[in-house]
Coordinates of C-alpha atoms in Angstrom, one line a residue:
X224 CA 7.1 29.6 2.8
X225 CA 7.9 26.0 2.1
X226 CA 11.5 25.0 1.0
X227 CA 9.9 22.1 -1.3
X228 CA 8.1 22.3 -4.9
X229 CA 4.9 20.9 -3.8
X230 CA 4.3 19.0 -6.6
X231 CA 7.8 16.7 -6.2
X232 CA 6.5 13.5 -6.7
X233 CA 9.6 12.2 -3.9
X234 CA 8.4 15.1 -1.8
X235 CA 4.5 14.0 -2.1
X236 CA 6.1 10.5 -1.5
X237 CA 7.9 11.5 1.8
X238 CA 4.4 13.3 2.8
X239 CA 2.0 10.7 2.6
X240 CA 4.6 8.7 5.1
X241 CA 5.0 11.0 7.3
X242 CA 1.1 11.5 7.0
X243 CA 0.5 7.7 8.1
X244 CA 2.7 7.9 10.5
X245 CA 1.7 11.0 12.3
X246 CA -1.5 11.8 11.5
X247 CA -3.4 8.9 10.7
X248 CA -4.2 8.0 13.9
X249 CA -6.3 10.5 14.2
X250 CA -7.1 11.9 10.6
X251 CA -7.6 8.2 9.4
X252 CA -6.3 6.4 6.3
X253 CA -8.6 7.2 4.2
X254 CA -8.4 11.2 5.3
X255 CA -11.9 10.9 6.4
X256 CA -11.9 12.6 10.3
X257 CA -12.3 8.8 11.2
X258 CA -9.3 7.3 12.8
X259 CA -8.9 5.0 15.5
X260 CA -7.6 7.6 18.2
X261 CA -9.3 10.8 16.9
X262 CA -12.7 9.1 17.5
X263 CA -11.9 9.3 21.7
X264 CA -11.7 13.4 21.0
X265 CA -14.6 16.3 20.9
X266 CA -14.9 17.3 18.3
X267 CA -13.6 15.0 15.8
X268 CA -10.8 15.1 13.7
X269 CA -11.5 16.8 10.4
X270 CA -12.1 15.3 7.5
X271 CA -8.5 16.4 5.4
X272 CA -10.6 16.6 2.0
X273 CA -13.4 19.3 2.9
X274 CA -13.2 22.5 0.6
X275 CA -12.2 24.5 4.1
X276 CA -9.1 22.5 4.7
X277 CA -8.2 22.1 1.2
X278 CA -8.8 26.0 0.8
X279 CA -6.2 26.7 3.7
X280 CA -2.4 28.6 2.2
X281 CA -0.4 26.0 3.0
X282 CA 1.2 28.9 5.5
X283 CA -1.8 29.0 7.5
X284 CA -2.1 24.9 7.6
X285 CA 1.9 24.5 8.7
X286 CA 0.9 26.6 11.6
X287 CA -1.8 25.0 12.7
X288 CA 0.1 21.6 12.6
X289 CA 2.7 23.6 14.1
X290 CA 1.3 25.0 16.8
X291 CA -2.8 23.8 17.2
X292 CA -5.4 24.8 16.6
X293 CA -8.3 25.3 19.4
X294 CA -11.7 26.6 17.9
X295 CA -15.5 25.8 18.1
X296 CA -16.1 22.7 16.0
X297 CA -11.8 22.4 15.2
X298 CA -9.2 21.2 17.1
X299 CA -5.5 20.2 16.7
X300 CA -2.8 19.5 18.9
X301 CA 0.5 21.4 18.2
X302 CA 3.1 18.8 16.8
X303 CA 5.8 21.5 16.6
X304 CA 8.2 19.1 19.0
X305 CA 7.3 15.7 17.5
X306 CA 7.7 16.8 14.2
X307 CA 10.7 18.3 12.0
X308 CA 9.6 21.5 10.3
X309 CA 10.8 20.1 6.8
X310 CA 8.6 17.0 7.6
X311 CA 5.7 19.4 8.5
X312 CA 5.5 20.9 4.9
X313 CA 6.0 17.9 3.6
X314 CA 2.6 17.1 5.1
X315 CA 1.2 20.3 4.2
X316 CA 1.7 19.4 0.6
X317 CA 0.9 15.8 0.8
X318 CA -2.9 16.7 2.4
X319 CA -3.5 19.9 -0.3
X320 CA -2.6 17.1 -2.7
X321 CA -5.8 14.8 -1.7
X322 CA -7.8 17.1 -3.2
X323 CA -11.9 17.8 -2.2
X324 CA -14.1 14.9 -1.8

């Protein structure tokens, strides 16, 4: 369970840092799947804002960031030893906050 109110706008603040510094790379800034690095991997990143990823408990989507994710058409590496666990949810909430496309 997450230690932050996912709707603090500081925390959603902190996220979407941590989210372009981690993440987009691969995720890209606009969320989209279509980052610079990501597009060197099969499959692609995900797009962040598809009702599947924005469906995922926010339990479910720590763990993956947490510890990958390795599934037909999905993958993620696990970022449990680059990133902080508090900085992790912070993610988590900052991503659930994009919203669907």
């Amino acid at each position: 369970t997450s230690p932050f109110d996912p709707q603090s706008p500081e925390m959603l603040a902190a996220g979407k840092e941590l989210y372009f510094t981690f993440c987009q790379q691969c995720h890209g800034g606009n969320h989209d799947g279509q980052g610079t690095v990501g597009q060197s991997f099969a499959p692609l990143p995900t797009d962040l804002r598809i009702p599947r990823v924005q469906q995922t408990a926010d339990g479910v989507m720590f763990k993956e960031i947490s510890y990958g994710l390795a599934q037909p058409g999905a993958r993620q590496p696990p970022l449990a030893t680059t990133i902080f666990p508090q900085d992790r949810w912070k993610i988590v909430h900052y991503v659930k906050s994009l919203g669907v496309r």
